[in-house]
Coordinates of C-alpha atoms in Angstrom, one line a residue:
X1 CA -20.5 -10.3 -4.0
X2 CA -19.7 -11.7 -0.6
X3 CA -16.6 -13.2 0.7
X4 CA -18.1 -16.1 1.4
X5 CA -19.1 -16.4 -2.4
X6 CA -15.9 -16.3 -3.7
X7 CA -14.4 -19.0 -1.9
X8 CA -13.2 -19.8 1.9
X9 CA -11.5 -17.0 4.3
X10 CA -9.4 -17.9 7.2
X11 CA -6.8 -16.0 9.8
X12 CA -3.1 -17.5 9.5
X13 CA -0.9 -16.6 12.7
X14 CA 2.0 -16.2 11.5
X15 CA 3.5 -15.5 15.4
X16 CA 2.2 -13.6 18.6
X17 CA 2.1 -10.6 17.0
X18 CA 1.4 -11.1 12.8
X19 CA -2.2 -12.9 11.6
X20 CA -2.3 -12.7 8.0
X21 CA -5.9 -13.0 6.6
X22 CA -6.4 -14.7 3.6
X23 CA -9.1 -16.4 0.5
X24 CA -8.5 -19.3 -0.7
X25 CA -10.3 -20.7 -4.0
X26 CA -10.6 -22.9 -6.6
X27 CA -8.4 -25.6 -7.6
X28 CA -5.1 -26.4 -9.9
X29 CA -1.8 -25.2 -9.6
X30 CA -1.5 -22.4 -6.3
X31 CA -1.5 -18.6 -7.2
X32 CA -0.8 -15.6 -5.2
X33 CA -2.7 -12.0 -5.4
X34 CA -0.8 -9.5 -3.8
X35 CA -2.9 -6.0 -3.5
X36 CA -2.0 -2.3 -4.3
X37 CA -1.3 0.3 -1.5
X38 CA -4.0 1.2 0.5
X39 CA -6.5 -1.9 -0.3
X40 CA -7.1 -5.2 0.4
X41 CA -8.0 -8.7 -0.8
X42 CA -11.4 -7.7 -1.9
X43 CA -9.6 -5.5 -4.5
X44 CA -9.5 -8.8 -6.6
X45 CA -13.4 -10.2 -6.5
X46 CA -13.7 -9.7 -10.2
X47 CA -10.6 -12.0 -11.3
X48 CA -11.2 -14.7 -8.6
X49 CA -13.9 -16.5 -9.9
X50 CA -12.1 -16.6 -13.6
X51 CA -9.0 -17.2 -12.3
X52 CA -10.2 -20.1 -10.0
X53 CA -11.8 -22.0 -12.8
X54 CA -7.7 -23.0 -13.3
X55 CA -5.8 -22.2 -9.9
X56 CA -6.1 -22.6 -6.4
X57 CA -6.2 -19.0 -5.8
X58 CA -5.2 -17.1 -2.6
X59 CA -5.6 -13.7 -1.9
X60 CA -3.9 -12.1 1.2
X61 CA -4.4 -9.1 3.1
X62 CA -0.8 -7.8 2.8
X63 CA 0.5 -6.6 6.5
X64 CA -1.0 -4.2 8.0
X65 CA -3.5 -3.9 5.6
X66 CA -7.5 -5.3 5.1
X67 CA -7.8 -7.2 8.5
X68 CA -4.8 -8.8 8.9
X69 CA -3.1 -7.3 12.1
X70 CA -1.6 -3.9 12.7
X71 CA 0.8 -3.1 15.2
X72 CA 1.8 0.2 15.4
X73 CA 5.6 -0.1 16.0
X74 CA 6.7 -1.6 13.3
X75 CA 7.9 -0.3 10.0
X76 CA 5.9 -0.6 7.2
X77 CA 8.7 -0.6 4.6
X78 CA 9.2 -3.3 1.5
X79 CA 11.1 -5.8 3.5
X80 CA 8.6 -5.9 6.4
X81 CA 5.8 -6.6 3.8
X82 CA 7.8 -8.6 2.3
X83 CA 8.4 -10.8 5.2
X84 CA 4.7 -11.7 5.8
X85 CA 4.1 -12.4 2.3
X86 CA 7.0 -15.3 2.6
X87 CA 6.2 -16.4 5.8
X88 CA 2.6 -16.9 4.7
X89 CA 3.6 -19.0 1.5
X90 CA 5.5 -21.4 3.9
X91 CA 2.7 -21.4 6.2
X92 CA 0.7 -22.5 3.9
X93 CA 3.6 -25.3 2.5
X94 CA 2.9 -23.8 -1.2
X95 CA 5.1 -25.2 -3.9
X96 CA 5.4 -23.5 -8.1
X97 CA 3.4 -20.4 -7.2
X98 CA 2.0 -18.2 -9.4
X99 CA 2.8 -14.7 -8.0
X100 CA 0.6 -11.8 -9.0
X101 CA 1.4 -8.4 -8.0
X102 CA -0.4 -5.3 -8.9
X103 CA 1.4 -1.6 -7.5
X104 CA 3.6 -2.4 -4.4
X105 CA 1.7 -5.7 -5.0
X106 CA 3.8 -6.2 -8.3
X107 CA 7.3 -4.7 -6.1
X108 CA 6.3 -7.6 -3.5
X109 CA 6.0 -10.3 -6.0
X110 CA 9.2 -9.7 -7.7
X111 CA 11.2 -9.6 -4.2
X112 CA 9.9 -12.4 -2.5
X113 CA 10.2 -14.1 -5.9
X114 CA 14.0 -13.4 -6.1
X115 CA 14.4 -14.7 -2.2
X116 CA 12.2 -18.1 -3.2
X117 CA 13.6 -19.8 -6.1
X118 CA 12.9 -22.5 -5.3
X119 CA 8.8 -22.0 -4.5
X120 CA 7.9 -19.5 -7.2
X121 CA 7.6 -20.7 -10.5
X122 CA 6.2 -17.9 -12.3
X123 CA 5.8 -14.0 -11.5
X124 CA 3.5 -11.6 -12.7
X125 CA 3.8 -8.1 -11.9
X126 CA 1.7 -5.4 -13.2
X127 CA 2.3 -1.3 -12.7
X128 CA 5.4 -2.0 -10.1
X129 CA 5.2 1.0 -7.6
X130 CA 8.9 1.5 -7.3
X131 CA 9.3 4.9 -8.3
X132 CA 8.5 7.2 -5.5
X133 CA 10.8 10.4 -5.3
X134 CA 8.6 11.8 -2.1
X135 CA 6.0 10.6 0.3
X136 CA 3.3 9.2 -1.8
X137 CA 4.5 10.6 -5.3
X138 CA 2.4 8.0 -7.7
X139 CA -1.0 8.2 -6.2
X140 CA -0.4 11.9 -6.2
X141 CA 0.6 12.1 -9.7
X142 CA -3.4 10.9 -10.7
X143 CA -5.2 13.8 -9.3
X144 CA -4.2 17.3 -8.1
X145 CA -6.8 17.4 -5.0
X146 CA -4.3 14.1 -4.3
X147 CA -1.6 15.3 -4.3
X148 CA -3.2 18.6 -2.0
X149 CA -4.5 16.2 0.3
X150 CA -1.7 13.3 0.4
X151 CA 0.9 16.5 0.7
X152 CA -1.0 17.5 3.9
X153 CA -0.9 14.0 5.2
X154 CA 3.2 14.3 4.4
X155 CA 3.9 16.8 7.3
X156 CA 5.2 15.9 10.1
X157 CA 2.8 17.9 13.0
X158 CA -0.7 17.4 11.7
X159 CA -0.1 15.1 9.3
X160 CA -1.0 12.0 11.3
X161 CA -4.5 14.3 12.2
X162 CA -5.3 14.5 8.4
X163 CA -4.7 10.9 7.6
X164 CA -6.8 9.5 10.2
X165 CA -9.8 11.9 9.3
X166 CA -9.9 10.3 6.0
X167 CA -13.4 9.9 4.7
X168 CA -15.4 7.5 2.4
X169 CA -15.7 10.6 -0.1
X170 CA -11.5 11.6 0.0
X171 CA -10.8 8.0 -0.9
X172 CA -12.5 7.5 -3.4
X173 CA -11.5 10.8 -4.6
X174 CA -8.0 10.1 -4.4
X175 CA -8.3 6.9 -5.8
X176 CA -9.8 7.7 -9.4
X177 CA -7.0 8.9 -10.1
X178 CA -5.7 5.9 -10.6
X179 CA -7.9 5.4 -13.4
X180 CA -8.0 6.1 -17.3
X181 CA -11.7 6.1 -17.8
X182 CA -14.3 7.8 -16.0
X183 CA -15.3 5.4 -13.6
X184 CA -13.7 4.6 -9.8
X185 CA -13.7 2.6 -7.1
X186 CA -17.0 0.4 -6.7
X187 CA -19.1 1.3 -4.5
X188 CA -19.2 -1.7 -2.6
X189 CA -15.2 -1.8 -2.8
X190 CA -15.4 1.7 -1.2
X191 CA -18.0 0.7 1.9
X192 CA -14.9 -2.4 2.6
X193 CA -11.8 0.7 2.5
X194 CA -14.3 2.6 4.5
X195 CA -15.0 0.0 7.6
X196 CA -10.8 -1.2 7.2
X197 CA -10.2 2.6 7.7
X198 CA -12.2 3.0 11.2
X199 CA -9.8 -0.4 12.5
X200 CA -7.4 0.3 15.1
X201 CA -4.2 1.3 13.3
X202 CA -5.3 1.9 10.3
X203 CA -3.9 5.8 9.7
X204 CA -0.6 4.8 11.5
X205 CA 0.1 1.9 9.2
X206 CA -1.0 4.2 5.9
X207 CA 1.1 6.8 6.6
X208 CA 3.8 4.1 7.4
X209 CA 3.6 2.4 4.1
X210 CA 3.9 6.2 2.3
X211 CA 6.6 6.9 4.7
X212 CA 9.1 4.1 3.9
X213 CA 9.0 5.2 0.1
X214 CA 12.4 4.8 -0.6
X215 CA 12.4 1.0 0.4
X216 CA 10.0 0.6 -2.8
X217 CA 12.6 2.0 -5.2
X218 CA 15.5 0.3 -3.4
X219 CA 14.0 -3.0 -3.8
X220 CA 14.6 -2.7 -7.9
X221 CA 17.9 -4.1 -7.2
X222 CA 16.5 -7.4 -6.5
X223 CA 14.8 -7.9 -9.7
X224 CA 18.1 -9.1 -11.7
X225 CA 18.3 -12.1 -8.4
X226 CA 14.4 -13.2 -9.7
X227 CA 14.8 -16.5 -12.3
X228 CA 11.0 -17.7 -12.6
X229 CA 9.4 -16.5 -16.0
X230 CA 7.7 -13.6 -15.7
X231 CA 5.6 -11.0 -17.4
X232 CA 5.5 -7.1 -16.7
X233 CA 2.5 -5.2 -17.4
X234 CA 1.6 -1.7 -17.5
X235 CA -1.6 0.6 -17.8
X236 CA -1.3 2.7 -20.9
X237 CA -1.9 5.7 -18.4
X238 CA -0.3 4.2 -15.5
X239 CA 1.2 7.2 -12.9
X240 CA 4.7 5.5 -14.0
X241 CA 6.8 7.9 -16.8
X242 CA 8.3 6.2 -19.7
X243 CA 11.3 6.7 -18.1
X244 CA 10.7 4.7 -15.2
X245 CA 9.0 2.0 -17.2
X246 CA 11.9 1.6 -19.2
X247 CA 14.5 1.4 -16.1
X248 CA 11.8 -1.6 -14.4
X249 CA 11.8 -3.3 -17.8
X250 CA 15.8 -3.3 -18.2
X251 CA 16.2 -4.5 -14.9
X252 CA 13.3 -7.7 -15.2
X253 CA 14.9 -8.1 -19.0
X254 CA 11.9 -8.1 -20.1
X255 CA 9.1 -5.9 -22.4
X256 CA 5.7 -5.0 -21.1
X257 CA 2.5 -6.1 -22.5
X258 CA 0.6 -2.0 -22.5
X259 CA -3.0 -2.5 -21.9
X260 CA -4.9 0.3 -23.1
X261 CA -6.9 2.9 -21.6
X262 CA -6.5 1.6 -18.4
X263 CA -4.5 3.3 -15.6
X264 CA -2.6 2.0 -11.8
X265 CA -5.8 -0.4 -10.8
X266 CA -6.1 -2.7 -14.4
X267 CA -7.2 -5.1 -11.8
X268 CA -10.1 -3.2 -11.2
X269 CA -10.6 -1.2 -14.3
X270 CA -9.5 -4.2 -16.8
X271 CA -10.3 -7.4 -14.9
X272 CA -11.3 -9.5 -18.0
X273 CA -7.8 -8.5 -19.9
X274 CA -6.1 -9.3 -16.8
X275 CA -7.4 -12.7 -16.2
X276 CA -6.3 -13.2 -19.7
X277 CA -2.8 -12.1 -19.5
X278 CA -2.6 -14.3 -15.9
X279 CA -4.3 -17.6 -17.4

């Protein structure tokens, strides 16, 4: 499905140097999709259309990410991300917003969320990616060729060589393990990652993101600040361990609706159930 179908898409400079781009579709009460690592809005085609039969939905491309704009001396870290994502819902003059987060997504939603009282009304977050102990440690839980190749992208020397060789083929090969069931990433889905991936910045701000792992764990200590409702969800086989599922849950106070057999990208593997759980 193209763009175009889904609803409008526009460029929002946000300053000289940050143009976030964005859908917006539908009508009702506004609601925010924030995207995992490594995607973009497109990530959310299949939820859009249900989801705008009752919201004014927009999508963003998250900094750096998709084809909003990527300079290359910047950190990529939680608050930088974080920073776009409010400056965008002022851009826009959006008031009780439905935040929906899925992977650092879901970490983005509860932060800005705890910094906008005032805006947000409502949060959902699903598989929160807060739990990195190394560069990149849940995508490279899913698969062990991921973690072979993510591990090579870690070093410091050739490191930046490897990550901006990426193929069609490694993506998608690293992706599927996100997961439960035996399909992937769509093809179509796949041809978008594939044309973001030859834009100028693209490896710099990917490694970026994995590099600034720590700021996705440290930003748990703003969930107890976040006072909108909200609803935590988590793939049966998400990368996260019990463990760390338990420690995101005491902190939000709250218990997560499992969906089963779905793994990190329930947006993409589950999108009915999700639309379900967001409506």
């Amino acid at each position: 499905m193209r763009l175009d179908d889904l609803g409008h898409v526009a460029y929002l400079p946000l300053d000289s140097r940050r143009t976030m781009r964005y859908l917006c579709a539908g009508s009702g009460p506004a609601l925010m999709l924030l995207h995992t690592i490594r995607t973009q809005l497109e990530y959310f085609a299949d939820v859009i259309p249900i989801l705008a039969r009752t919201y004014t939905v927009y999508a963003v491309d998250l900094p750096g990410h998709g084809r909003s704009s990527k300079p290359v001396d910047v950190q990529y870290d939680e608050p930088y991300l974080r920073r776009g994502v409010i400056d965008t819902i002022r851009e826009l003059k959006l008031r009780d917003l439905t935040l929906v987060g899925e992977s650092i997504g879901g970490v983005l939603a509860l932060t800005v969320a705890s910094q906008m009282p005032e805006t947000v009304g409502r949060v959902v977050v699903s598989n929160p990616y807060d739990y990195d102990t190394r560069f990149a440690d849940g995508v490279r839980r899913g698969r062990r060729t991921a973690n072979v190749i993510l591990g090579g992208v870690a070093l410091p020397v050739i490191g930046p060589f490897l990550g901006a060789a990426e193929k069609r083929f490694v993506t998608a090969t690293i992706m599927k393990g996100g997961f439960a069931g035996s399909t992937g990433v769509p093809d179509p889905l796949l041809d978008t990652f594939a044309a973001t991936q030859k834009m100028p910045g693209y490896p710099y701000v990917e490694r970026n993101v994995y590099q600034n792992w720590r700021s996705w764990g440290a930003a748990r200590a703003q969930y107890a600040a976040v006072r909108a409702p909200r609803t935590l969800i988590y793939g049966e086989r998400d990368w996260s361990r019990p463990a760390e599922r338990a420690r995101t849950a005491k902190a939000l106070g709250e218990e997560p609706v499992v969906v089963p057999d779905a793994g990190h990208f329930i947006i993409l593997e589950k999108p009915g159930r999700m639309a379900e759980i967001i409506a």
